[in-house]
JSON list of C-alpha atoms in Angstrom, two decimals:
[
{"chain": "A", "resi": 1, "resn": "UNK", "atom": "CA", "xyz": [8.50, 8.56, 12.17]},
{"chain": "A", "resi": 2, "resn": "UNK", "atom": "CA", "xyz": [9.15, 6.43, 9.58]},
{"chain": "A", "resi": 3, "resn": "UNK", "atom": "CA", "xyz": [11.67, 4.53, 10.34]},
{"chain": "A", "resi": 4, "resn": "UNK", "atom": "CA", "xyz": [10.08, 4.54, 13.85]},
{"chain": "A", "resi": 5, "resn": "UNK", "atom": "CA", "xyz": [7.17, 2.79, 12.62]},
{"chain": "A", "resi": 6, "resn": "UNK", "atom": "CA", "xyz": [9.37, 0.00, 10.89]},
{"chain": "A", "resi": 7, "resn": "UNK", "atom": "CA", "xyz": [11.14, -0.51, 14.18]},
{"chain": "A", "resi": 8, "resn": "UNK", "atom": "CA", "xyz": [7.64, -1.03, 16.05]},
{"chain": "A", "resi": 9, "resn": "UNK", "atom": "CA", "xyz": [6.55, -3.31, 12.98]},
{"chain": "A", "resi": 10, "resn": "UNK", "atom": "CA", "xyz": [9.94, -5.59, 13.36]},
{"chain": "A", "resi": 11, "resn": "UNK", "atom": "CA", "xyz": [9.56, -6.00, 16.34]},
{"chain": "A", "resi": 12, "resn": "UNK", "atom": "CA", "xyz": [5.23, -6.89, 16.72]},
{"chain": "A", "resi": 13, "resn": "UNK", "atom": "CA", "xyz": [3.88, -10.29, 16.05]},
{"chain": "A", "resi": 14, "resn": "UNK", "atom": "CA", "xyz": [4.34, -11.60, 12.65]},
{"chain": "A", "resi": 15, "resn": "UNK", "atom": "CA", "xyz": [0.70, -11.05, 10.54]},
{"chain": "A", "resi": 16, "resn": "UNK", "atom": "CA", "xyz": [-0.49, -14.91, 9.46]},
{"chain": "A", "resi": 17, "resn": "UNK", "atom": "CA", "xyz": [-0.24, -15.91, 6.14]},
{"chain": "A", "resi": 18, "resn": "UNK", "atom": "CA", "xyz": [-4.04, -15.12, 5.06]},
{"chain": "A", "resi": 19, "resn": "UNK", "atom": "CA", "xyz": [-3.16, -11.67, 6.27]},
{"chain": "A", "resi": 20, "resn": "UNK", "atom": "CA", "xyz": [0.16, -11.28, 3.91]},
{"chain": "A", "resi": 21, "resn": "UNK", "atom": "CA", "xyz": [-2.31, -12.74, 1.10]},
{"chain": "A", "resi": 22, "resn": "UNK", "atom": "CA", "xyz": [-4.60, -9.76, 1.55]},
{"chain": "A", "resi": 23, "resn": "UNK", "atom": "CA", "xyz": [-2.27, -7.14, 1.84]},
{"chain": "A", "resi": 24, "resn": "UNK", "atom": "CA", "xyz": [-0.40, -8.57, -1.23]},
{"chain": "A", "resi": 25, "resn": "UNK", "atom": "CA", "xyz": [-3.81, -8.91, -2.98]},
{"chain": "A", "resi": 26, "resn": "UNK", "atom": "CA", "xyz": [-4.74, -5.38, -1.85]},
{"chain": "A", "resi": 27, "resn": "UNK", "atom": "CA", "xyz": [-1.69, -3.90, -3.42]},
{"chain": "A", "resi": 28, "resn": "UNK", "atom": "CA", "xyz": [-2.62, -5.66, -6.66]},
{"chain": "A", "resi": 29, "resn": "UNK", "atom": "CA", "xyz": [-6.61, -5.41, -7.03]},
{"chain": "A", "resi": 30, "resn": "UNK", "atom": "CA", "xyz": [-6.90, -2.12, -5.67]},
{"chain": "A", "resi": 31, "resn": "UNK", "atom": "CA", "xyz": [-5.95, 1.14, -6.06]},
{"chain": "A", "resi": 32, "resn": "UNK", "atom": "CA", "xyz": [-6.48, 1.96, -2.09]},
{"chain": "A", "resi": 33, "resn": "UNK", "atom": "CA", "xyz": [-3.89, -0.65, -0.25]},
{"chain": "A", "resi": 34, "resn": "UNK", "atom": "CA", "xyz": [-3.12, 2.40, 2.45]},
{"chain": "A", "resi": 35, "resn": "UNK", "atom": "CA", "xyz": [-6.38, 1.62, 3.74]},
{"chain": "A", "resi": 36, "resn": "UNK", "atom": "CA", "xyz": [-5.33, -1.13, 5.08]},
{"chain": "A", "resi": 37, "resn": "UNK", "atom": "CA", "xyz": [-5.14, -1.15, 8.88]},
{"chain": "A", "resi": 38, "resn": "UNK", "atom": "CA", "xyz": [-1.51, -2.99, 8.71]},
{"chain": "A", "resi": 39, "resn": "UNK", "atom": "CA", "xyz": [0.22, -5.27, 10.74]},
{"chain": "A", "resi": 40, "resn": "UNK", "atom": "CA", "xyz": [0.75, -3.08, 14.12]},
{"chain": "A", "resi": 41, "resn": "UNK", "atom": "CA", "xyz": [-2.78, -2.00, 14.40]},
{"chain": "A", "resi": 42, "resn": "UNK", "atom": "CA", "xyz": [-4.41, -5.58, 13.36]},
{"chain": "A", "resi": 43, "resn": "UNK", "atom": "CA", "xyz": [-1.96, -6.92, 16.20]},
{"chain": "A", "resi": 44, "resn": "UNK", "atom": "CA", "xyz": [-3.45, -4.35, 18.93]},
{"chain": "A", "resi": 45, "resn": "UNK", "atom": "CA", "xyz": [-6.73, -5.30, 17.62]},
{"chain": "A", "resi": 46, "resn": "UNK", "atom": "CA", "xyz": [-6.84, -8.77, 18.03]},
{"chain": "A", "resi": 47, "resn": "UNK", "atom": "CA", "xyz": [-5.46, -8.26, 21.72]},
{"chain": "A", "resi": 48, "resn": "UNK", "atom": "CA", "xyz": [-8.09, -6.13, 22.73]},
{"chain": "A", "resi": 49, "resn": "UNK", "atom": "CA", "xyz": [-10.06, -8.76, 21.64]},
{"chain": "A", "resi": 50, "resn": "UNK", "atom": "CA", "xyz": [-8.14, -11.24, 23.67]},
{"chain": "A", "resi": 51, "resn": "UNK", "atom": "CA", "xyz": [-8.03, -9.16, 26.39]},
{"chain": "A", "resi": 52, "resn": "UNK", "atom": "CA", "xyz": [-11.75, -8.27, 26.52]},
{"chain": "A", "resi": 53, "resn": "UNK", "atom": "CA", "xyz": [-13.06, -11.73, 25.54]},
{"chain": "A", "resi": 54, "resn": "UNK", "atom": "CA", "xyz": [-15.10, -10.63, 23.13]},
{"chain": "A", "resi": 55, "resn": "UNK", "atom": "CA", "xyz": [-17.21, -12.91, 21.30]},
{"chain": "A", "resi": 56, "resn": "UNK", "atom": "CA", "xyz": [-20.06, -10.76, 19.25]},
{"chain": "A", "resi": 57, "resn": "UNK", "atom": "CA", "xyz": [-17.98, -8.31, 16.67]},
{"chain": "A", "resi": 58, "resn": "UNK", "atom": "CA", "xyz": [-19.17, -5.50, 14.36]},
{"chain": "A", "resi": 59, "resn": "UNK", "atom": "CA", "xyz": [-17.15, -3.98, 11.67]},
{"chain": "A", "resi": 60, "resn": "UNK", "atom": "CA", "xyz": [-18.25, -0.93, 9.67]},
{"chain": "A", "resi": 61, "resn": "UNK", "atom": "CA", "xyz": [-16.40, -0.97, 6.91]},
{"chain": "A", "resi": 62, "resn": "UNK", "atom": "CA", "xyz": [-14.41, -4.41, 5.43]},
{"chain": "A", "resi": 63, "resn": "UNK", "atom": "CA", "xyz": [-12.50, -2.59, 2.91]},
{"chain": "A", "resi": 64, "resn": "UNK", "atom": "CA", "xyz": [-10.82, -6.36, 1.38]},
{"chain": "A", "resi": 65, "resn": "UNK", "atom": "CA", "xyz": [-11.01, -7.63, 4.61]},
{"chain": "A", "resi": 66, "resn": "UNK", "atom": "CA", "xyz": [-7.85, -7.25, 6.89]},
{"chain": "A", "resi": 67, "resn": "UNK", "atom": "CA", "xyz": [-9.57, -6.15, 9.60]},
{"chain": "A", "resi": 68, "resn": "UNK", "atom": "CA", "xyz": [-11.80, -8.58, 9.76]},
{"chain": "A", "resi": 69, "resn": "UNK", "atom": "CA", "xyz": [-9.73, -11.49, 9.66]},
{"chain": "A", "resi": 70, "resn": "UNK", "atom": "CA", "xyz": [-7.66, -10.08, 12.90]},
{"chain": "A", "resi": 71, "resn": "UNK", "atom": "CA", "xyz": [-10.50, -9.26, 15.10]},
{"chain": "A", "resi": 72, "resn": "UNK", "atom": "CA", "xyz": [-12.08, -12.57, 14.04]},
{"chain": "A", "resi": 73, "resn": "UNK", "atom": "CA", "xyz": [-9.44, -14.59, 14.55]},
{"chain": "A", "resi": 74, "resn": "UNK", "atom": "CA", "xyz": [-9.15, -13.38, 18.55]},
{"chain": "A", "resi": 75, "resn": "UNK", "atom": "CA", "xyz": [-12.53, -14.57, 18.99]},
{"chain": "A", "resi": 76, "resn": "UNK", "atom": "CA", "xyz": [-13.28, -17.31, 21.45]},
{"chain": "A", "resi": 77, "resn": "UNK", "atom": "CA", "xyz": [-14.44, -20.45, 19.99]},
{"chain": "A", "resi": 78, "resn": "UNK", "atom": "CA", "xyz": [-18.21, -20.10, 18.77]},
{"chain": "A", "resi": 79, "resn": "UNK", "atom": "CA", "xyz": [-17.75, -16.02, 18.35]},
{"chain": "A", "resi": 80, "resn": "UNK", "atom": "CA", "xyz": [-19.52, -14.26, 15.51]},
{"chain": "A", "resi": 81, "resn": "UNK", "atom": "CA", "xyz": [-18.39, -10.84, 13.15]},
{"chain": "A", "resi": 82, "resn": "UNK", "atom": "CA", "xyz": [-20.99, -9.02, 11.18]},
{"chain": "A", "resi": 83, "resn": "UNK", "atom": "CA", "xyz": [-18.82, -7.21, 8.66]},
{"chain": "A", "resi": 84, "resn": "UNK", "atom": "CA", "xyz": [-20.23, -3.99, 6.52]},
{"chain": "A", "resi": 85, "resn": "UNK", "atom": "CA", "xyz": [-19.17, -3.14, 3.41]},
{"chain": "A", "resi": 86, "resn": "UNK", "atom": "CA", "xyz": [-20.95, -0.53, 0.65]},
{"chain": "A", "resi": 87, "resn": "UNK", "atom": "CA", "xyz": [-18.34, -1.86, -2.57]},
{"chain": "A", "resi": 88, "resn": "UNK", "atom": "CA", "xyz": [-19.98, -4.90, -3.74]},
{"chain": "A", "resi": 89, "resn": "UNK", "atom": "CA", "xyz": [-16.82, -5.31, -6.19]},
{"chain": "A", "resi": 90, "resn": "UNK", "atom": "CA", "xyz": [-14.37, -6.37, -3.10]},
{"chain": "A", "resi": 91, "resn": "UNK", "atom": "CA", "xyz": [-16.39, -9.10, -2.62]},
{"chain": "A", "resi": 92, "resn": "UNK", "atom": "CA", "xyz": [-15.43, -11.82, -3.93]},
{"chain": "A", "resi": 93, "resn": "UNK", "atom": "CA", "xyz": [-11.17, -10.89, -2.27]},
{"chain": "A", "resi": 94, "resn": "UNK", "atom": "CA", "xyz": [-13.07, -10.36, 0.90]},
{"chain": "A", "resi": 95, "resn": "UNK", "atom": "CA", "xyz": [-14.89, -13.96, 1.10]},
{"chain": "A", "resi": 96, "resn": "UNK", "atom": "CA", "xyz": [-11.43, -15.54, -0.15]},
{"chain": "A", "resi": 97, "resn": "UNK", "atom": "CA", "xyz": [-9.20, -14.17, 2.40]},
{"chain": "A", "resi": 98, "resn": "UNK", "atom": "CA", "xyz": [-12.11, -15.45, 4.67]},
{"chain": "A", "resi": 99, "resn": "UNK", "atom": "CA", "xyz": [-11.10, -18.37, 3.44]},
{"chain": "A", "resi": 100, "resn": "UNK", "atom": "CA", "xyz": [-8.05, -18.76, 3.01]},
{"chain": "A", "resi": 101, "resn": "UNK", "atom": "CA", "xyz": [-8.29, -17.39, 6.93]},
{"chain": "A", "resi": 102, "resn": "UNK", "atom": "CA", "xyz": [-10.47, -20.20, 8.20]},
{"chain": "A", "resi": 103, "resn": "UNK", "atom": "CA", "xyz": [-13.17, -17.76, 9.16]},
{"chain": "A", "resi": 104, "resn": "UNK", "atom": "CA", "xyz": [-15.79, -17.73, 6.80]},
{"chain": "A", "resi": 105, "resn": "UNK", "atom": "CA", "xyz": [-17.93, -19.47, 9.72]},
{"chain": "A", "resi": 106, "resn": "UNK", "atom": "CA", "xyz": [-17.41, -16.60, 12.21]},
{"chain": "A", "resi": 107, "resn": "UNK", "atom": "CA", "xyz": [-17.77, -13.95, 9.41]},
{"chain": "A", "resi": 108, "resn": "UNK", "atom": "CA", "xyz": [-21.21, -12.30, 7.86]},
{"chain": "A", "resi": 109, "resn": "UNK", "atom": "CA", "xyz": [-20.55, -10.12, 5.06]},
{"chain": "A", "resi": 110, "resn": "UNK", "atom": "CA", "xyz": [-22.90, -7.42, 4.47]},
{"chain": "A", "resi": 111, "resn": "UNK", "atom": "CA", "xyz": [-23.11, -5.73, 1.31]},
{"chain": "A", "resi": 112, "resn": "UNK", "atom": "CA", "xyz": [-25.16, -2.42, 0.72]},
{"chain": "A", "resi": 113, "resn": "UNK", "atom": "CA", "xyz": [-25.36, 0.89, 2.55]},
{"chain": "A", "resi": 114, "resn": "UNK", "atom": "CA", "xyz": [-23.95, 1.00, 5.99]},
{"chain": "A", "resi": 115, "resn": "UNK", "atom": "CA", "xyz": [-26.70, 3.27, 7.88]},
{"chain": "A", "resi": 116, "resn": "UNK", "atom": "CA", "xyz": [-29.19, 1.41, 6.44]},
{"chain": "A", "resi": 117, "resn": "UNK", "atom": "CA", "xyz": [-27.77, -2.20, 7.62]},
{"chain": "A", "resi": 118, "resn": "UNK", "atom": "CA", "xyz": [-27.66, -0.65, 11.18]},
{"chain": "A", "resi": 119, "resn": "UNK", "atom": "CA", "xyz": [-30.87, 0.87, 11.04]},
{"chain": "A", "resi": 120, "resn": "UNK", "atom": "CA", "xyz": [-32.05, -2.74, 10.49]},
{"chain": "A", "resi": 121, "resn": "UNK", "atom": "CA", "xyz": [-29.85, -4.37, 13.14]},
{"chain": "A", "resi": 122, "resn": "UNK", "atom": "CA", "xyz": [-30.82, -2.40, 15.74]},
{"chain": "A", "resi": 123, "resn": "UNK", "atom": "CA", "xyz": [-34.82, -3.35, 14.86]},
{"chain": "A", "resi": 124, "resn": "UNK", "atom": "CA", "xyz": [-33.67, -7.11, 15.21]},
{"chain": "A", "resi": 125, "resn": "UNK", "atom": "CA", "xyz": [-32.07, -6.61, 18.52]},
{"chain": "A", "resi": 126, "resn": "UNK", "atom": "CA", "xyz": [-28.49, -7.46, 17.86]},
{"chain": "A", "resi": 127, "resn": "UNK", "atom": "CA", "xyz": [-26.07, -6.66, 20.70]},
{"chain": "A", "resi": 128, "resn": "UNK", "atom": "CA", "xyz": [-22.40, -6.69, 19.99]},
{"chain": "A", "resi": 129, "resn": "UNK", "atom": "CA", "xyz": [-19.15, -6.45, 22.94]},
{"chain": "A", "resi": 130, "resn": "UNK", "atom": "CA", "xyz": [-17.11, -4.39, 20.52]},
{"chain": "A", "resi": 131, "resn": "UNK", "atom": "CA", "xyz": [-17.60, -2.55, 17.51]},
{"chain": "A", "resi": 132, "resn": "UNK", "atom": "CA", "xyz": [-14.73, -0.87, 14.92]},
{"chain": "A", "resi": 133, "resn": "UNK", "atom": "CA", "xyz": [-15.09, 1.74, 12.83]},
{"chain": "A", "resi": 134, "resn": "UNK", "atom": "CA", "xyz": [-13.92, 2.58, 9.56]},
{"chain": "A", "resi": 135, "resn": "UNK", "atom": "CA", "xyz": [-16.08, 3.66, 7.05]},
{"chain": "A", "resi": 136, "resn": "UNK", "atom": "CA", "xyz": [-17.54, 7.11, 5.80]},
{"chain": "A", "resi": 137, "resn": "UNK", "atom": "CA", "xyz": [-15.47, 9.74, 8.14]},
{"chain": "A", "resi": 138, "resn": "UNK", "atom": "CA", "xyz": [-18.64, 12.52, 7.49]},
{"chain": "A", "resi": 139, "resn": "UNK", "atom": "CA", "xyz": [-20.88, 9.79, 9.09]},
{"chain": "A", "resi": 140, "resn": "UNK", "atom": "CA", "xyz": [-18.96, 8.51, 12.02]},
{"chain": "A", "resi": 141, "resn": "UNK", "atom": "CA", "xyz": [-21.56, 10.96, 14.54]},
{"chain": "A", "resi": 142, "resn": "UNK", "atom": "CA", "xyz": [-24.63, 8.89, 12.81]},
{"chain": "A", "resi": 143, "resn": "UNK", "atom": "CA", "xyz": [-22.57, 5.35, 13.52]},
{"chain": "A", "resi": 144, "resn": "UNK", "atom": "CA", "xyz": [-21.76, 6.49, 16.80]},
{"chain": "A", "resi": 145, "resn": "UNK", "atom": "CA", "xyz": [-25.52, 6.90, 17.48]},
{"chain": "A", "resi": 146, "resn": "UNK", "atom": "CA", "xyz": [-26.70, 4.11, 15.26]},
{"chain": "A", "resi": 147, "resn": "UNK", "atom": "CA", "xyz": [-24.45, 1.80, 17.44]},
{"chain": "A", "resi": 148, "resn": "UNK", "atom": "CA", "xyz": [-24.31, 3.02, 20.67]},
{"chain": "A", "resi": 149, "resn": "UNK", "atom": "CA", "xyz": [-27.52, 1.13, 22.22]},
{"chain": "A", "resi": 150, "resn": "UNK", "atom": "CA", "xyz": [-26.05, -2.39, 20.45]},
{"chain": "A", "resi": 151, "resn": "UNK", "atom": "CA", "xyz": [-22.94, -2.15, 22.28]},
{"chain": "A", "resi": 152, "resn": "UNK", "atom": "CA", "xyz": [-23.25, -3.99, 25.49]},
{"chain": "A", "resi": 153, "resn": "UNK", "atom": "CA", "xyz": [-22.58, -2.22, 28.94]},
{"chain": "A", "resi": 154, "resn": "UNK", "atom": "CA", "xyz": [-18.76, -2.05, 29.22]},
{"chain": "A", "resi": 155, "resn": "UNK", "atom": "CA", "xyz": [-18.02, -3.28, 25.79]},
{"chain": "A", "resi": 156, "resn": "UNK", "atom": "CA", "xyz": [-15.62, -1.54, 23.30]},
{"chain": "A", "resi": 157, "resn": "UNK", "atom": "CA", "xyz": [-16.08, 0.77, 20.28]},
{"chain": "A", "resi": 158, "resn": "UNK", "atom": "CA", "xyz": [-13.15, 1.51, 17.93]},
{"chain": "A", "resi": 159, "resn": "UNK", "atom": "CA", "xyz": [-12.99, 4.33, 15.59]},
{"chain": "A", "resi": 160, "resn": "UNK", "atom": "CA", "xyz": [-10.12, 4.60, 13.01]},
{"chain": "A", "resi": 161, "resn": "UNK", "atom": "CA", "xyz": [-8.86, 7.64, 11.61]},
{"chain": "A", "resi": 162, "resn": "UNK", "atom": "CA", "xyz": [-9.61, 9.98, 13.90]},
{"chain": "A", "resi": 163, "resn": "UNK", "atom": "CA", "xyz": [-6.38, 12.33, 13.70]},
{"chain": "A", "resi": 164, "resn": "UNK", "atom": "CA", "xyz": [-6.97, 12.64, 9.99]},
{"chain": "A", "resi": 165, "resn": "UNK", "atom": "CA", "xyz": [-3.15, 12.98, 8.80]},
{"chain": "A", "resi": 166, "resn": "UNK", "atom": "CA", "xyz": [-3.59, 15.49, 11.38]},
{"chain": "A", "resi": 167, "resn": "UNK", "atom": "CA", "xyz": [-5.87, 17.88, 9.94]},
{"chain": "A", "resi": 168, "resn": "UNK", "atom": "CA", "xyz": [-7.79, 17.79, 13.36]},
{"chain": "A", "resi": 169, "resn": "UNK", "atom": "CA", "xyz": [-6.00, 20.63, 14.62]},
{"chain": "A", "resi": 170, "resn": "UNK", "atom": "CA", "xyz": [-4.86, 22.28, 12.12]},
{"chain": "A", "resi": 171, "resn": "UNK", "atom": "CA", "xyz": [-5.61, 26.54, 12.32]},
{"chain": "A", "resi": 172, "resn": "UNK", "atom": "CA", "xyz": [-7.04, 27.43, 10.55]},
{"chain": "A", "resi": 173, "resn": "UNK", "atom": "CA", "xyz": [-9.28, 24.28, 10.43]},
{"chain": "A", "resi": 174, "resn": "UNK", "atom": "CA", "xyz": [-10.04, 22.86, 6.72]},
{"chain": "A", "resi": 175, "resn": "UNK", "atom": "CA", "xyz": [-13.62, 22.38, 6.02]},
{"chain": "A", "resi": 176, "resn": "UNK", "atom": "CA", "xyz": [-13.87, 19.65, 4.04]},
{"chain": "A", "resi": 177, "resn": "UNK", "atom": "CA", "xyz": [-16.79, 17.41, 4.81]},
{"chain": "A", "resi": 178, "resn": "UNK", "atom": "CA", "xyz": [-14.61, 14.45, 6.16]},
{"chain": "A", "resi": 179, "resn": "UNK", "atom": "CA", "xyz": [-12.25, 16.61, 8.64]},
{"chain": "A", "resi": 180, "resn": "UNK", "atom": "CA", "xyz": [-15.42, 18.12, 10.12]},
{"chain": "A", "resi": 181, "resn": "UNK", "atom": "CA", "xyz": [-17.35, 14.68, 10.27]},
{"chain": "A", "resi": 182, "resn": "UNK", "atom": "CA", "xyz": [-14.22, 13.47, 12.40]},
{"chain": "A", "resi": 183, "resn": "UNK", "atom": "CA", "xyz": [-13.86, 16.89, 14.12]},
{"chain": "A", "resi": 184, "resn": "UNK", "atom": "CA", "xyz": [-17.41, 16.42, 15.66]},
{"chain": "A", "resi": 185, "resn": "UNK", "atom": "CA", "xyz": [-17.12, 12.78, 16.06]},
{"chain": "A", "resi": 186, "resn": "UNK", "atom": "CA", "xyz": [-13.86, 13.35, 18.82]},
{"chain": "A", "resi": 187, "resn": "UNK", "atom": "CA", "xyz": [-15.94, 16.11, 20.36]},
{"chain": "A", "resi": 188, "resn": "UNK", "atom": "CA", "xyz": [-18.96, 14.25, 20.66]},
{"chain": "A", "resi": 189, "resn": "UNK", "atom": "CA", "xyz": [-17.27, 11.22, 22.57]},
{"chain": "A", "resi": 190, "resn": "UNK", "atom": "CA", "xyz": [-15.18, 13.23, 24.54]},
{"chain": "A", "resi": 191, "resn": "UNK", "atom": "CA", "xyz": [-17.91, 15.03, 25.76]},
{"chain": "A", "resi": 192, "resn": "UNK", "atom": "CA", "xyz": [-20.04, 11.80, 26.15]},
{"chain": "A", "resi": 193, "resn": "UNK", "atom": "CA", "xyz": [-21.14, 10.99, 29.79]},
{"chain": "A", "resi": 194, "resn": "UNK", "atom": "CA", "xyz": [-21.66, 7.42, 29.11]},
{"chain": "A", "resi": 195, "resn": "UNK", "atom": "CA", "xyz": [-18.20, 6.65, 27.85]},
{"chain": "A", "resi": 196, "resn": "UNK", "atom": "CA", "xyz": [-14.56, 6.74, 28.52]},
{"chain": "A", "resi": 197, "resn": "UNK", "atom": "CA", "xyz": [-12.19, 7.17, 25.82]},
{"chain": "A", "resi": 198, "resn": "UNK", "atom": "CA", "xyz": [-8.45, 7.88, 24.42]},
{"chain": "A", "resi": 199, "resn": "UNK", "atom": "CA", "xyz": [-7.21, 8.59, 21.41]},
{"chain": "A", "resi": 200, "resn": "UNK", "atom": "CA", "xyz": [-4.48, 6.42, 20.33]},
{"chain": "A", "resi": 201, "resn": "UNK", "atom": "CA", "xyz": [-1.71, 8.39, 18.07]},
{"chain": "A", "resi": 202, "resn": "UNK", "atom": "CA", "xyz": [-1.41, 5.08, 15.90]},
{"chain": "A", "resi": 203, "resn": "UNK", "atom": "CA", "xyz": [-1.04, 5.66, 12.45]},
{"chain": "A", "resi": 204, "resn": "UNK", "atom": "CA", "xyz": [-3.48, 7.93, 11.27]},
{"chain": "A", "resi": 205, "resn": "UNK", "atom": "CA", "xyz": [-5.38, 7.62, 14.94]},
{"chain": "A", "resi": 206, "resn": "UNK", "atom": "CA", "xyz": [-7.06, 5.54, 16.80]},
{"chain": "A", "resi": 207, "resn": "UNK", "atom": "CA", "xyz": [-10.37, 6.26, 19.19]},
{"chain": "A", "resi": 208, "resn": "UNK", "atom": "CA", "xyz": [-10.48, 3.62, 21.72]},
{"chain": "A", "resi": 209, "resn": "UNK", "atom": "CA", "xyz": [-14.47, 4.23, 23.57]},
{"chain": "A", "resi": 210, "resn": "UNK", "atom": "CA", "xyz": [-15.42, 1.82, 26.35]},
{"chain": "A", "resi": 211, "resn": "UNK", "atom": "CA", "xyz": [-19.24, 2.28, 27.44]},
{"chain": "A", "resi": 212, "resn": "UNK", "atom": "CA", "xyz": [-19.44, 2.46, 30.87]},
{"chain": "A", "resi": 213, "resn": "UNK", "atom": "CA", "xyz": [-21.42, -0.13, 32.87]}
]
């Protein structure tokens, strides 16, 4: 799978130069860099925001940013990405590679706890055409709810991680708190009236939700 994977990376769109900076920088600040959503997957993201013409973006979850930068830099001229991020020590890499993206216009970073900011962006009335995420796996269910009324009528949501190095369907099941959180999450969508969705089998899985007009 591997060497699979390289062979689909060779042969994708080339990530910019910001991007390379914040995988490099990712590698060296952090101890996490296989968080990173990587080249393949930031290239299908920013062509599902092509292709859907998204303008208003919500991320849960910047990690150091990589994310952020692709699905902001599909945006249409004028387009706007609130960005949520609990680690107040990425920071200052995040707002650089904002930077050193061109972005830092299009791009609200949002420190603090992720429920919380949600719980207050639904009492301003924010509405959003797609939302990804990737944060706490044993909270994605309370995202999914948090978010679901902000998400415009046929706009998408993105979850990451959803095949959990494949612990998803594993028998017997492990019960840590994260598989479970995930377990429920992919249970709860597919059995969602209001959406349509597939799983992706891209790295370590992909949930792609549109709400249904």
């Amino acid at each position: 799978m591997e060497k699979i994977y390289q062979y689909i990376k060779d042969h994708a769109t080339s990530p910019s130069e910001a991007l390379t900076w914040v995988e490099k920088q990712t590698h060296i600040r952090t101890n996490h860099a296989r968080m990173l959503s990587g080249a393949v997957q930031g290239q299908i993201m920013r062509m599902l925001v092509q292709t859907s013409g998204a303008s208003s973006i919500l991320e849960l979850g910047t990690f150091t940013g990589y994310s952020a930068i692709c699905l902001a830099s599909a945006m249409p001229e004028g387009g706007h990405l609130d960005t949520l991020e609990i680690n107040d020590e990425l920071e200052d890499l995040i707002l650089e590679g904002f930077d050193r993206a061109g972005l830092a216009d299009m791009i609200e970073l949002h420190i603090g706890d992720c429920k919380e900011t949600l719980r207050r962006f639904r009492e301003e009335g924010r509405e959003y055409d797609l939302v990804y995420m990737d944060a706490n796996k044993r909270e994605y269910c309370e995202y999914y709810e948090l978010i679901f009324d902000m998400v415009r009528p046929g706009g998408l949501i993105l979850a990451d991680n959803v095949l959990w190095d494949g612990k998803v369907c594993q028998d017997p099941l492990p019960q840590d708190k994260q598989t479970l959180g995930i377990v429920t999450f992919n249970d709860m969508v597919s059995a969602d009236p209001r959406v349509e969705s597939v799983i992706l089998p891209l790295r370590d899985g992909l949930n792609l939700i549109r709400r249904k007009a």
